[in-house]
XYZ file of C-alpha atoms in Angstrom:
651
model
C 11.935 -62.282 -43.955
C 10.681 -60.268 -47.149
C 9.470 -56.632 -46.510
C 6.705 -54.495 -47.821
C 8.512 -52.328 -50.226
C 6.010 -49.672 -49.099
C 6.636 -50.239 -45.450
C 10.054 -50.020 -45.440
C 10.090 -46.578 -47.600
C 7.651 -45.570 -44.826
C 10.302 -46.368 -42.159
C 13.346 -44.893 -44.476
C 10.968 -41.305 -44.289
C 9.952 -41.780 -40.433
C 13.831 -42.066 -39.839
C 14.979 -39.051 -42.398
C 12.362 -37.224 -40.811
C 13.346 -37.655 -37.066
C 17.419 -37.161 -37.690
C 16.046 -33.887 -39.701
C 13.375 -32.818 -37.130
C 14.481 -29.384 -35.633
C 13.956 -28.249 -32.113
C 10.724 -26.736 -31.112
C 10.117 -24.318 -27.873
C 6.757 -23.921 -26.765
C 4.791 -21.938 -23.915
C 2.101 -21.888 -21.963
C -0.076 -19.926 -20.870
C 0.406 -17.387 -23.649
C -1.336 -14.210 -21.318
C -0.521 -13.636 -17.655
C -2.651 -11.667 -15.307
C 0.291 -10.194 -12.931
C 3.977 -10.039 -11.958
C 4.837 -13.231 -10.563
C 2.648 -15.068 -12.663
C 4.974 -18.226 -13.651
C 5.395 -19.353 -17.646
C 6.172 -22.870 -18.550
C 8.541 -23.002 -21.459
C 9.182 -26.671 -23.375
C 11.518 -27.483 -25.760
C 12.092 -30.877 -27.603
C 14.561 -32.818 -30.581
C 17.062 -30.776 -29.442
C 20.109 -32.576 -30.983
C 23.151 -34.127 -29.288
C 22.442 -31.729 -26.317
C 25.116 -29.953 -24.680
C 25.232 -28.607 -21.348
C 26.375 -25.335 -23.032
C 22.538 -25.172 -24.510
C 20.794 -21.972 -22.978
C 17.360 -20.201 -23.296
C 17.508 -16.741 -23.460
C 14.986 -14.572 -22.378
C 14.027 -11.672 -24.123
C 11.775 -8.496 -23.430
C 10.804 -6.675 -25.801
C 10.588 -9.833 -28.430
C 12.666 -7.943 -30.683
C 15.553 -7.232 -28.647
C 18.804 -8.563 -30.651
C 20.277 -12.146 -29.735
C 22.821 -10.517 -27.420
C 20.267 -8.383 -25.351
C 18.964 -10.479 -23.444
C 17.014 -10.120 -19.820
C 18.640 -13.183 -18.482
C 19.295 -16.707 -19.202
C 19.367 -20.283 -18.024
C 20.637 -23.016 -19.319
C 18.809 -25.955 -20.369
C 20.582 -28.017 -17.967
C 18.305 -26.918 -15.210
C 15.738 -29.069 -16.739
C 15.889 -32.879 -15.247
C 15.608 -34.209 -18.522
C 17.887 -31.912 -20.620
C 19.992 -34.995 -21.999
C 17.313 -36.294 -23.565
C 16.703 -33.129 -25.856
C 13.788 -32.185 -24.346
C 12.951 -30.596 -21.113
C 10.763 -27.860 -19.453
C 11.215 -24.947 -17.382
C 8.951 -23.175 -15.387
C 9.606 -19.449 -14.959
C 7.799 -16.405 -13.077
C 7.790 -13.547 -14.722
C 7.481 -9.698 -13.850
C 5.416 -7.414 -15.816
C 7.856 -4.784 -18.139
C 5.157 -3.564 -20.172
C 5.682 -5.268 -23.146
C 5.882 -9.237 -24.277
C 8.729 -11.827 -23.873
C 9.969 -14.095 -26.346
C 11.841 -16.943 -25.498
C 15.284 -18.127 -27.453
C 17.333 -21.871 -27.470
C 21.129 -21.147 -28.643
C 23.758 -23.782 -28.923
C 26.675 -22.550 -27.471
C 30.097 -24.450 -28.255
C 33.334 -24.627 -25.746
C 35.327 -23.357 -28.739
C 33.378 -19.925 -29.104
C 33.474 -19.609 -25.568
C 34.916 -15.481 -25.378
C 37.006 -15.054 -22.512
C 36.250 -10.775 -23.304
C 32.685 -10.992 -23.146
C 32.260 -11.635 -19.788
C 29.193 -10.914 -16.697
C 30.072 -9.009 -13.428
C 31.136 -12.172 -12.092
C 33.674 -13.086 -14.625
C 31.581 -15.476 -15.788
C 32.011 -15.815 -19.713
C 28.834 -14.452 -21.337
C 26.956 -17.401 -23.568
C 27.218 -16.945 -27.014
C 24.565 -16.481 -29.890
C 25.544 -17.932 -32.979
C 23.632 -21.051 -33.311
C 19.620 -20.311 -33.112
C 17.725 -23.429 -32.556
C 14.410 -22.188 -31.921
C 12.129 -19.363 -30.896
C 8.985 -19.274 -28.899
C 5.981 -17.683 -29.363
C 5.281 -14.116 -27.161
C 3.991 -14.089 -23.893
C 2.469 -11.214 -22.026
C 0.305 -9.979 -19.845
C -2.935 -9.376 -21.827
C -4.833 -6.230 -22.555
C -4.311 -5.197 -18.440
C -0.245 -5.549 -19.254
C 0.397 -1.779 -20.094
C -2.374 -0.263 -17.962
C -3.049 -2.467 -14.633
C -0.804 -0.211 -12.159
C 2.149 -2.117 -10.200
C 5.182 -1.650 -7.959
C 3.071 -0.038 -5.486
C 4.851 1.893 -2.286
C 3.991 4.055 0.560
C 6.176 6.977 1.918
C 5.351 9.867 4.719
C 4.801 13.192 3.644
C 6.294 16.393 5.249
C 2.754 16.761 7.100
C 1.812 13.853 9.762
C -1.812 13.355 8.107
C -0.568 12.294 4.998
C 0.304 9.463 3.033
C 2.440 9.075 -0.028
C 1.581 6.472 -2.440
C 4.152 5.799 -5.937
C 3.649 3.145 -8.415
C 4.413 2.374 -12.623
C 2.011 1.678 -15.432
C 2.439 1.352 -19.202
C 1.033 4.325 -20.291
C 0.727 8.214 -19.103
C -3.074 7.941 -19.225
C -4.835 9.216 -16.109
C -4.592 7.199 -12.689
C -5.838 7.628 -9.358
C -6.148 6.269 -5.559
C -9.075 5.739 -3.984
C -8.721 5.049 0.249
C -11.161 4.987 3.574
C -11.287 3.577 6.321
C -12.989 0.205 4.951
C -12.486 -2.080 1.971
C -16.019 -1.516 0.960
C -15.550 2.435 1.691
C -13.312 3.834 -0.507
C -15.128 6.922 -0.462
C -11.797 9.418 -1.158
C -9.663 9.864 -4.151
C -7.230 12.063 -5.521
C -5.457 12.057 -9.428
C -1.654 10.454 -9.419
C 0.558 12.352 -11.432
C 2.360 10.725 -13.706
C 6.301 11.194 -15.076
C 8.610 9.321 -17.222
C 12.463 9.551 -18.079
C 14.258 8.687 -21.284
C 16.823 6.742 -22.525
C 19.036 10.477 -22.891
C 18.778 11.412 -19.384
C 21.442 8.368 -18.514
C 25.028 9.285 -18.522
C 26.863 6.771 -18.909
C 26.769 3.225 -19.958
C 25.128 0.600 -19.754
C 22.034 3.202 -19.004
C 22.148 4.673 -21.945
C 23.204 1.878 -24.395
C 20.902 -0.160 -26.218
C 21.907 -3.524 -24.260
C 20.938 -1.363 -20.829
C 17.738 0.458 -21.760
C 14.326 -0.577 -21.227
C 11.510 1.829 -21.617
C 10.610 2.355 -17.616
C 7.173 2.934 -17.957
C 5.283 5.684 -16.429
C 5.700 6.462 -12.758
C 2.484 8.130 -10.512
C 2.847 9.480 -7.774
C -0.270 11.182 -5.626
C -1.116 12.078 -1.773
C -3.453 10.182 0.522
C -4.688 13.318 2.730
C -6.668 14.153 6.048
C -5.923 10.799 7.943
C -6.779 10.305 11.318
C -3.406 9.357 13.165
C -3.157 5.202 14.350
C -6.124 4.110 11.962
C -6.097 1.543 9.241
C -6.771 2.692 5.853
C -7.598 0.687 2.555
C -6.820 1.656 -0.516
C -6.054 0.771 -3.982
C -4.602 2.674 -7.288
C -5.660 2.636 -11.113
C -8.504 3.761 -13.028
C -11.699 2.592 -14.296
C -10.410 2.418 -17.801
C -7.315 0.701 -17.303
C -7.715 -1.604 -14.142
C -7.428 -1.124 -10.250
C -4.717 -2.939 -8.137
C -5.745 -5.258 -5.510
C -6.955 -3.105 -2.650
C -4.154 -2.715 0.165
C -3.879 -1.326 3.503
C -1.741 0.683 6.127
C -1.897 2.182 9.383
C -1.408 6.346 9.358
C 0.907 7.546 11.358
C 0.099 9.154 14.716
C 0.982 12.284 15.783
C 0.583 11.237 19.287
C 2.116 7.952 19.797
C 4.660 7.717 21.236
C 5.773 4.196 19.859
C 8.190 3.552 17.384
C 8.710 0.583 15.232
C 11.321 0.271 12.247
C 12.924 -2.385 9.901
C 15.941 -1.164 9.051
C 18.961 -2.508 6.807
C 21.496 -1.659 3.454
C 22.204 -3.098 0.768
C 19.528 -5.409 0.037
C 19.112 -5.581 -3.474
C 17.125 -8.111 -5.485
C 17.202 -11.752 -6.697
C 15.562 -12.713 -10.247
C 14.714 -16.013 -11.997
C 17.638 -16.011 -14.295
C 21.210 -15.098 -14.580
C 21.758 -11.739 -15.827
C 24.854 -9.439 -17.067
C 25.443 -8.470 -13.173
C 24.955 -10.218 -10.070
C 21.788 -10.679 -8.194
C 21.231 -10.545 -4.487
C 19.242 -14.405 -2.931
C 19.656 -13.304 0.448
C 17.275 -10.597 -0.591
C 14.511 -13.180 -0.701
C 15.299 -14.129 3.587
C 15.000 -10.435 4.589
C 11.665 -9.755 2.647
C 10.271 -12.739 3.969
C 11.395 -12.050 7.707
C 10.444 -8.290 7.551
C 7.048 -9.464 5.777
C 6.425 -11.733 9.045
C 7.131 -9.072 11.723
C 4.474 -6.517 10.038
C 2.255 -9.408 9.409
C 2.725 -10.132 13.470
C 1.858 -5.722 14.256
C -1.337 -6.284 14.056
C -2.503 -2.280 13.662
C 0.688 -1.001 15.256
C 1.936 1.897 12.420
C 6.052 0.701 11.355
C 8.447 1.395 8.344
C 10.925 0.473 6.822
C 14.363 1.929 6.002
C 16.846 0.906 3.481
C 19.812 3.448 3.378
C 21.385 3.115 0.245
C 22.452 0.632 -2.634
C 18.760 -0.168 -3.715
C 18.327 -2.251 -6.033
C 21.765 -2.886 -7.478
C 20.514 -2.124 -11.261
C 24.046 -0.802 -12.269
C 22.193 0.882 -15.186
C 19.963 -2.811 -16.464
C 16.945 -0.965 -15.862
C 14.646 -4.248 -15.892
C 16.055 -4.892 -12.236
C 14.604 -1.865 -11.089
C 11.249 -3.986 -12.157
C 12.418 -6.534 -10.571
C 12.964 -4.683 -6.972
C 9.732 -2.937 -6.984
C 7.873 -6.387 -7.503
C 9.714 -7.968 -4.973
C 9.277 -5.335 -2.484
C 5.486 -4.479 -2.796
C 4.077 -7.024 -0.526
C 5.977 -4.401 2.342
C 6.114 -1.331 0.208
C 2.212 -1.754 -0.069
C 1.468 -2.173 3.813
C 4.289 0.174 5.223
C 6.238 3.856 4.040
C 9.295 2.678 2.236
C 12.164 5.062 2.960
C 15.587 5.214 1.099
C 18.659 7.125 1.012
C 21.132 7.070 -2.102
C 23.610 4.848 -2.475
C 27.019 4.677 -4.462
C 24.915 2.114 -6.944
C 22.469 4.852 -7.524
C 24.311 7.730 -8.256
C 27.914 7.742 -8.701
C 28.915 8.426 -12.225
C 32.440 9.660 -14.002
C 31.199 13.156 -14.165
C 29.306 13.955 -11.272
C 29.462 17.465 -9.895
C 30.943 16.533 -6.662
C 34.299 14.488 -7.013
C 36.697 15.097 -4.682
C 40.066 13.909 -5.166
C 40.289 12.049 -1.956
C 36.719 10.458 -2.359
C 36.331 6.713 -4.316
C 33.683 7.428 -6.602
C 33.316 6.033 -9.533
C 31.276 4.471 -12.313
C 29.263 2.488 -9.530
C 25.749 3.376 -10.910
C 26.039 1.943 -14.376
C 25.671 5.721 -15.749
C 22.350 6.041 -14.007
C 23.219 9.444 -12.284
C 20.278 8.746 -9.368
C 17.484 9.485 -12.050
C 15.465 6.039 -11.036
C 16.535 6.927 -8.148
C 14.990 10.370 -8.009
C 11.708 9.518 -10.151
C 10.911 5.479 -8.538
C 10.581 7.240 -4.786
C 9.165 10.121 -3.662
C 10.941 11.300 -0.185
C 9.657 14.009 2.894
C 11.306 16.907 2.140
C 12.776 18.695 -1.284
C 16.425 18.430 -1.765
C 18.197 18.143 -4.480
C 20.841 18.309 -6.770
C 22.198 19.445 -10.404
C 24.072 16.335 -12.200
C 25.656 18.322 -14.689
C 24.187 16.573 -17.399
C 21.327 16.048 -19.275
C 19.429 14.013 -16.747
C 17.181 15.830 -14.261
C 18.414 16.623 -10.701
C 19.063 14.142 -8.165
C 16.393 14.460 -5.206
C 16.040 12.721 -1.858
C 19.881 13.530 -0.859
C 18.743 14.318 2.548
C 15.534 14.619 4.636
C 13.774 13.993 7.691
C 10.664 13.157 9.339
C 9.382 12.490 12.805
C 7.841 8.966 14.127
C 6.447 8.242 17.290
C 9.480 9.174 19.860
C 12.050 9.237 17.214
C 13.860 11.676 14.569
C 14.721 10.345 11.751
C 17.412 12.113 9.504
C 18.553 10.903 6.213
C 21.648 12.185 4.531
C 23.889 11.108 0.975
C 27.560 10.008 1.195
C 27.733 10.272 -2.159
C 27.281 14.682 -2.518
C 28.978 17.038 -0.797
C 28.548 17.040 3.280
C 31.258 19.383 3.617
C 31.431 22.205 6.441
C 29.879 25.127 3.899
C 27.652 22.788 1.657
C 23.919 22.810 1.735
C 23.887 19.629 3.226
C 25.880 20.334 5.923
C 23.676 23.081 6.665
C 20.088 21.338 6.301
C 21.931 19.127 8.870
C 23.304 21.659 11.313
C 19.905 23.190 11.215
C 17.908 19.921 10.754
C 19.377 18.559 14.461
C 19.116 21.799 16.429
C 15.650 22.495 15.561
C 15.087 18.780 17.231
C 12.463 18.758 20.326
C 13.892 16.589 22.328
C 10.528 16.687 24.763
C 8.567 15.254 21.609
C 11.334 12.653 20.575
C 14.243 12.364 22.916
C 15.544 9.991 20.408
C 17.530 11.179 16.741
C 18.623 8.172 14.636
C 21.232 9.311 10.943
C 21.293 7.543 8.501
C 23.926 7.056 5.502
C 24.908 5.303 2.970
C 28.764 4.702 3.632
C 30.112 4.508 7.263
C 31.793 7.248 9.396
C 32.793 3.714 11.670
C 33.564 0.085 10.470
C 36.525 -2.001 11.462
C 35.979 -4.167 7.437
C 38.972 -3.309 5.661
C 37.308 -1.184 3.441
C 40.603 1.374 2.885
C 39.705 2.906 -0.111
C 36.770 5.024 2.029
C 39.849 5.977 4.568
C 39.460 9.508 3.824
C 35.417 9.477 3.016
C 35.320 8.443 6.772
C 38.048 11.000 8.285
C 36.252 13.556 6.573
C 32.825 12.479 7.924
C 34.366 12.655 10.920
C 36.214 15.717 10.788
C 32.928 17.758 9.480
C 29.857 15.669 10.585
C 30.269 13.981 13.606
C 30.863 17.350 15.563
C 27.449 17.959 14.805
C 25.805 14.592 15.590
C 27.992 14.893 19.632
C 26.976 18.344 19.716
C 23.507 17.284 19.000
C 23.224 14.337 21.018
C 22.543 11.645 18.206
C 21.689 8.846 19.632
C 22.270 6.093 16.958
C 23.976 6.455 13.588
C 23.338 3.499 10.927
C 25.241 2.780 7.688
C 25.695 0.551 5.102
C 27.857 -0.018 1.827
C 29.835 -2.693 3.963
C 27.872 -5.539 3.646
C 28.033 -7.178 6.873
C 26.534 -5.921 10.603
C 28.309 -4.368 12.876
C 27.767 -2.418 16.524
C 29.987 0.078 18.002
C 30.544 1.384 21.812
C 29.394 4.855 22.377
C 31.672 6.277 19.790
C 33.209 9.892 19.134
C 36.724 10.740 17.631
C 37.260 6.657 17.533
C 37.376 6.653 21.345
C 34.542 5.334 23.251
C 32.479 7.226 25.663
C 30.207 6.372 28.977
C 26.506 7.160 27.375
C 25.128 7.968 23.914
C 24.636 11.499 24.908
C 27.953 13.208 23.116
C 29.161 9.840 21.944
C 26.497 8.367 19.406
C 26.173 4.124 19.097
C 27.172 3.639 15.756
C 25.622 0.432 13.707
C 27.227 -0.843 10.147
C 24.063 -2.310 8.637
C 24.757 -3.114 4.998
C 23.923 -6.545 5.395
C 20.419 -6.866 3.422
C 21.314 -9.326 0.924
C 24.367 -7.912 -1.131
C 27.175 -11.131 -0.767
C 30.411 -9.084 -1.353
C 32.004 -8.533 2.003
C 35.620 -7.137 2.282
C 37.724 -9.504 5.554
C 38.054 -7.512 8.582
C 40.768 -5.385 9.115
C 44.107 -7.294 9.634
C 46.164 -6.814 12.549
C 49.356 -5.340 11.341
C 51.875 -7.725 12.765
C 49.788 -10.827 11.963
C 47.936 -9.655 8.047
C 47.523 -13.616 7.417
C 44.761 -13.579 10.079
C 42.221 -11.291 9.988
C 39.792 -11.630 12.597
C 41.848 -11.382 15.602
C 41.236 -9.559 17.862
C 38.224 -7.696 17.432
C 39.127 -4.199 18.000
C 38.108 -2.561 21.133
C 35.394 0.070 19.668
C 33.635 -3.090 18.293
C 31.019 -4.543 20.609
C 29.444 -7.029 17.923
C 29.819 -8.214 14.466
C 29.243 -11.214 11.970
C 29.156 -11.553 8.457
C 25.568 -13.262 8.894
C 22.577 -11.236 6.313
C 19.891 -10.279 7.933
C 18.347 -6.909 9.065
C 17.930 -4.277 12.180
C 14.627 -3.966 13.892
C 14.232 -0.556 15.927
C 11.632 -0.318 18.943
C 11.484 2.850 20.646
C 9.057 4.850 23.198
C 9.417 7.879 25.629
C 12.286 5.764 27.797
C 13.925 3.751 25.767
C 15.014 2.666 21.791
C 16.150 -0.815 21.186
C 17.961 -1.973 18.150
C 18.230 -5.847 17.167
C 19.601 -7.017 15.206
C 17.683 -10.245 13.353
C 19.691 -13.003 11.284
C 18.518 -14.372 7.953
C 19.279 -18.088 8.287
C 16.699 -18.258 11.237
C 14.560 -15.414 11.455
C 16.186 -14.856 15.107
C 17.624 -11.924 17.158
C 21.380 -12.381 17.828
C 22.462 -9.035 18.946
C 20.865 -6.304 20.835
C 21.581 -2.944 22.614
C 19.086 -0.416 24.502
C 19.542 3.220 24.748
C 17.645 4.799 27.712
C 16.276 8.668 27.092
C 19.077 9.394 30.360
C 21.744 8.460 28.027
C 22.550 4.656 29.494
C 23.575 1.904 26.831
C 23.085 -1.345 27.667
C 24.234 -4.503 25.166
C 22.815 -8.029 25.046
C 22.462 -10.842 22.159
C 19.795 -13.637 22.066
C 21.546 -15.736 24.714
C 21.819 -12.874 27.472
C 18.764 -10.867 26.709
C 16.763 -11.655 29.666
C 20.026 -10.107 31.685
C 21.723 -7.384 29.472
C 24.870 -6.270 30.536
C 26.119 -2.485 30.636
C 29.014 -1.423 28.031
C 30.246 0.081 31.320
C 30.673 -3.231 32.990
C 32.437 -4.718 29.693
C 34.430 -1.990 28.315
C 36.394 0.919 30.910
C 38.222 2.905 28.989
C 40.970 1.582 27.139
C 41.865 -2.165 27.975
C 45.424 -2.743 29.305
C 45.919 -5.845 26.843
C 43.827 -7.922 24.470
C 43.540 -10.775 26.614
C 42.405 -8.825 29.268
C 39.977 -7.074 27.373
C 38.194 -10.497 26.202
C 37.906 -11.221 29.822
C 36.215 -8.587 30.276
C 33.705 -8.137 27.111
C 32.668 -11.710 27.925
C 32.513 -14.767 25.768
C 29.764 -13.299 23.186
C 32.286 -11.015 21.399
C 34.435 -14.059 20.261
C 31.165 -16.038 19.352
C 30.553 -13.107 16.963
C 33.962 -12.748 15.713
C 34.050 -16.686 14.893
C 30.766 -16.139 13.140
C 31.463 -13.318 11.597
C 35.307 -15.426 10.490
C 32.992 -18.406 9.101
C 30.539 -16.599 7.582
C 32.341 -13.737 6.248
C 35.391 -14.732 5.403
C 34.590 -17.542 3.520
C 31.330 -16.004 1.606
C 30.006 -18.062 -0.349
C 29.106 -17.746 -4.130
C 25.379 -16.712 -6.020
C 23.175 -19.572 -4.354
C 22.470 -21.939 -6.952
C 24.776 -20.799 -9.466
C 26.903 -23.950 -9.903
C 23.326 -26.098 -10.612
C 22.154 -23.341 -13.317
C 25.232 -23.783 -15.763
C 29.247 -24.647 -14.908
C 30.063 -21.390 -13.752
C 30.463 -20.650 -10.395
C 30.460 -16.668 -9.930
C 33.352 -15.535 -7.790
C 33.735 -12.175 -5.537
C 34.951 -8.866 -6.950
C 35.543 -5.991 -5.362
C 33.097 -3.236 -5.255
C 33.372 0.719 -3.965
């Protein structure tokens, strides 16, 4: 066969050209409206693929190799082998463009020092492939306000409203009692912090810091009590949010409804330098369908401590707030601080029998203190540059039920200031207005986890606090930083009592979405198994994520508690205003059972004491063994890349 000469140099360059081409990474749409909007990212002639190839995303575009939001690897793309894939990827507004980056990363440069919060071995930059174009979210980007969320004020006819924008220029919030009637409006005030308030890295480095944006804050004022107001934030010359709605709380209602958890966390697209919280996504969703099912009932919801599990990467923070605003938006979003807010090598208070650490990534609760605006004004000096910490401890009345808020994390000591806002704080109670007072903290006073390094946080809780809360008549106490749920008898000195009057029900409810869980606490003759048996004091517990959903009126409060995996209740205990507790769970609810008729003093044996707390106990136990014990890694890790994140311990 004789060839063209000119056809086969054509071929010869066709061929040259293809083994030379290099790979190409494209996007589209270039300009999103809002957080959430999705990107799709292409890439193509990416040679002899690996599946060590990863895309790195970046935010600002200029951010060096190794600072990085997040990553993926290409992988994740059905047709990766082929050297040329897509990925589709939502993406939450930080006020300035991405940029998106292929690396080749080679099993001989893996760095066994350079490695996530999992353990997970970092990926490498050393071999660029290609770079995207930016993406961002169009003129709107810096100005359209987001991360919008409510909070009560100290006075019952107000409304707090807090949310970020790109720049410091003037915002508002405009509200009434109809979309199309937004006839008041009052000026947000508007704060930032810099990268030299953080104390300690990786706040304050450069692989850490992100600018935050500005935060406003403002009032809603003079609202009538039970009706539904609309409302939306912004400004004419920058863009209003969507318009949004919420029901003002009523002085004289006497119903009270709460969603209530700790340790929730956030999830995000991508794999980032820490680990990110899935089971986040379950309780937003399940707390989203209960307000959605209120109708114009007023609720809230409360999430004591270990927020948003930044650890000083401030884009989570952006993360949180985005994921959160669908409730945020609709109902007051109430916090107290956490050990992943605050603590920090030099904090004021340290004693030396207290565990804390470095836990807030150098943060020192300053996105803590600016991101939420709280009832009340405490606060506290850090000691260093950053401004001091707020929200430690508040309260606020709803309905037939006193809420108090205090921080594990500053001094509660007899002779503090806390311990006097709380002495004061729960005296001052009428108990004809609400018969009901619910604490809430960040770490536990009560858990039966084997959490031993907060031994002598907890004896001195009890030793100066709990006093108060018997003296006072608490009826509930709920805590989290042990990531799993768990319900206590009428509880006071660790010996349980006949009512919650003098002996509060105490409720471990750190089970939001945060997948760390210590095993229970061992029996000492038997440490290899460390379920059995459940100790007395504990009525219920599992392992299971999920969330607490308080009910209250003039005669009674119930708590439930709801599971992630089905959106259903499988535990439940009312407290009657005459000081009765009565237990139940989703199979028994219809006929509760009285703590008194399962738990008389202090049981003779362990067998007989199973006989008598009924069969439910040990269904919890074995869920709380399957589902605890054996937690499971990040979801979807292992089909991202070939790492599979393991547990590490956490204060």
């Amino acid at each position: 066969m004789i060839v063209d000469f000119s056809t086969f140099i054509l071929f010869v360059s066709i061929f040259v050209s293809s083994a030379n081409a290099k790979a190409t990474l494209s996007i589209s749409p270039k300009n999103l409206n809002r957080s959430g909007d999705s990107v799709i990212i292409k890439w193509s002639h990416v040679d002899s693929p690996s599946d060590l190839d990863w895309l790195g995303i970046y935010s600002p575009p200029d951010s060096p190799h190794d600072h990085f939001i997040g990553y993926k690897f290409l992988n994740a793309s059905p047709t990766w082998q082929s050297g040329s894939g897509a990925i589709s990827l939502p993406l939450t507004n930080l006020r300035s463009n991405y940029t998106f980056r292929i690396f080749r990363w080679t099993q001989s440069e893996i760095n066994p020092k350079h490695k996530d919060h999992d353990h997970n071995p970092l990926p490498g930059t050393k071999h660029l492939l290609a770079e995207s174009e930016q993406v961002g979210f169009g003129s709107a980007g810096v100005g359209m306000p987001e991360q919008i969320h409510l909070a009560f004020e100290d006075k019952v006819n107000r409304m707090q409203v807090t949310f970020v924008a790109g720049d410091g220029e003037e915002r508002f919030v405009r509200y009434g009692e109809g979309k199309d009637a937004l006839a008041n409006s009052a000026a947000a005030r508007g704060i930032r912090y810099e990268r030299e308030h953080m104390c300690n890295a990786p706040a304050n480095s450069t692989i850490g810091w992100r600018d935050p944006g500005w935060i406003f804050h403002t009032v809603m004022k003079n609202l009538n009590g039970g009706v539904r107001y609309f409302y939306q934030v912004g400004s004419d010359s920058k863009g209003w949010s969507e318009i949004h709605s919420f029901i003002a709380r009523d002085i004289y209602s006497e119903e009270t409804i709460a969603f209530m958890f700790g340790d929730m966390g956030c999830a995000t697209p991508y794999t980032t330098f820490i680990r990110t919280q899935d089971e986040s996504i379950s309780t937003v969703k399940w707390i989203l369908r209960d307000i959605e099912a209120l109708g114009d009932k007023p609720a809230l919801v409360s999430h004591i401590g270990d927020i948003s599990y930044a650890r000083g990467y401030s884009w989570v923070w952006d993360e949180f707030f985005a994921q959160i605003e669908p409730i945020a938006s609709r109902v007051p979003y109430h916090v107290c601080i956490g050990n992943h807010e605050y603590d920090f090598p030099t904090q004021p208070w340290k004693p030396d029998w207290g565990t804390y650490g470095n836990d807030g990534g150098g943060e020192c609760g300053v996105p803590y203190s600016l991101k939420f605006n709280m009832p009340g004004n405490s606060s506290e000096p850090t000691g260093t540059k950053a401004p001091p910490t707020r929200h430690l401890y508040y309260s606020y009345d709803m309905g037939s039920v006193h809420f108090l808020y205090i921080s594990t994390e500053t001094n509660f000591l007899k002779g503090g200031s806390q311990y006097e806002f709380v002495k004061r704080d729960l005296e001052s109670v009428n108990r004809e207005k609400t018969p009901f007072v619910v604490v809430q903290g960040h770490r536990p006073m009560y858990t039966t986890s084997n959490e031993v390094r907060d031994a002598m946080i907890r004896q001195k809780m009890v030793e100066h606090l709990e006093p108060l809360f018997v003296e006072n008549n608490v009826t509930l106490a709920l805590w989290g930083h042990v990531h799993r749920y768990e319900r206590f008898c009428p509880i006071s000195n660790n010996t349980c009592g006949k009512q919650w009057r003098g002996s509060p029900v105490h409720l471990v409810i750190g089970m939001g979405g945060q997948d760390w869980q210590p095993i229970w606490q061992p029996r000492p003759n038997h440490p290899g198994l460390p379920i059995f048996p459940q100790p007395e004091q504990s009525m219920y517990r599992t392992g299971e994520f999920g969330y607490t959903r308080l009910v209250a009126n003039k005669e009674k409060l119930t708590v439930s508690f709801v599971g992630n995996h089905d959106g259903e209740v499988h535990d439940m205990v009312e407290m009657l205003a005459s000081g009765e507790v009565i237990s139940g769970s989703k199979e028994d609810s219809v006929k509760t059972v009285p703590v008194s008729a399962t738990l008389v003093g202090k049981p003779e044996s362990n067998v007989l004491w199973y006989v008598k707390g009924a069969g439910l106990m040990v269904m919890g136990v074995l869920l709380g063994f399957v589902i605890g014990f054996f937690t499971r890694g990040k979801k979807g890790s292992a089909s991202d890349n070939r790492w599979i994140p393991v547990k590490n311990e956490e204060t």
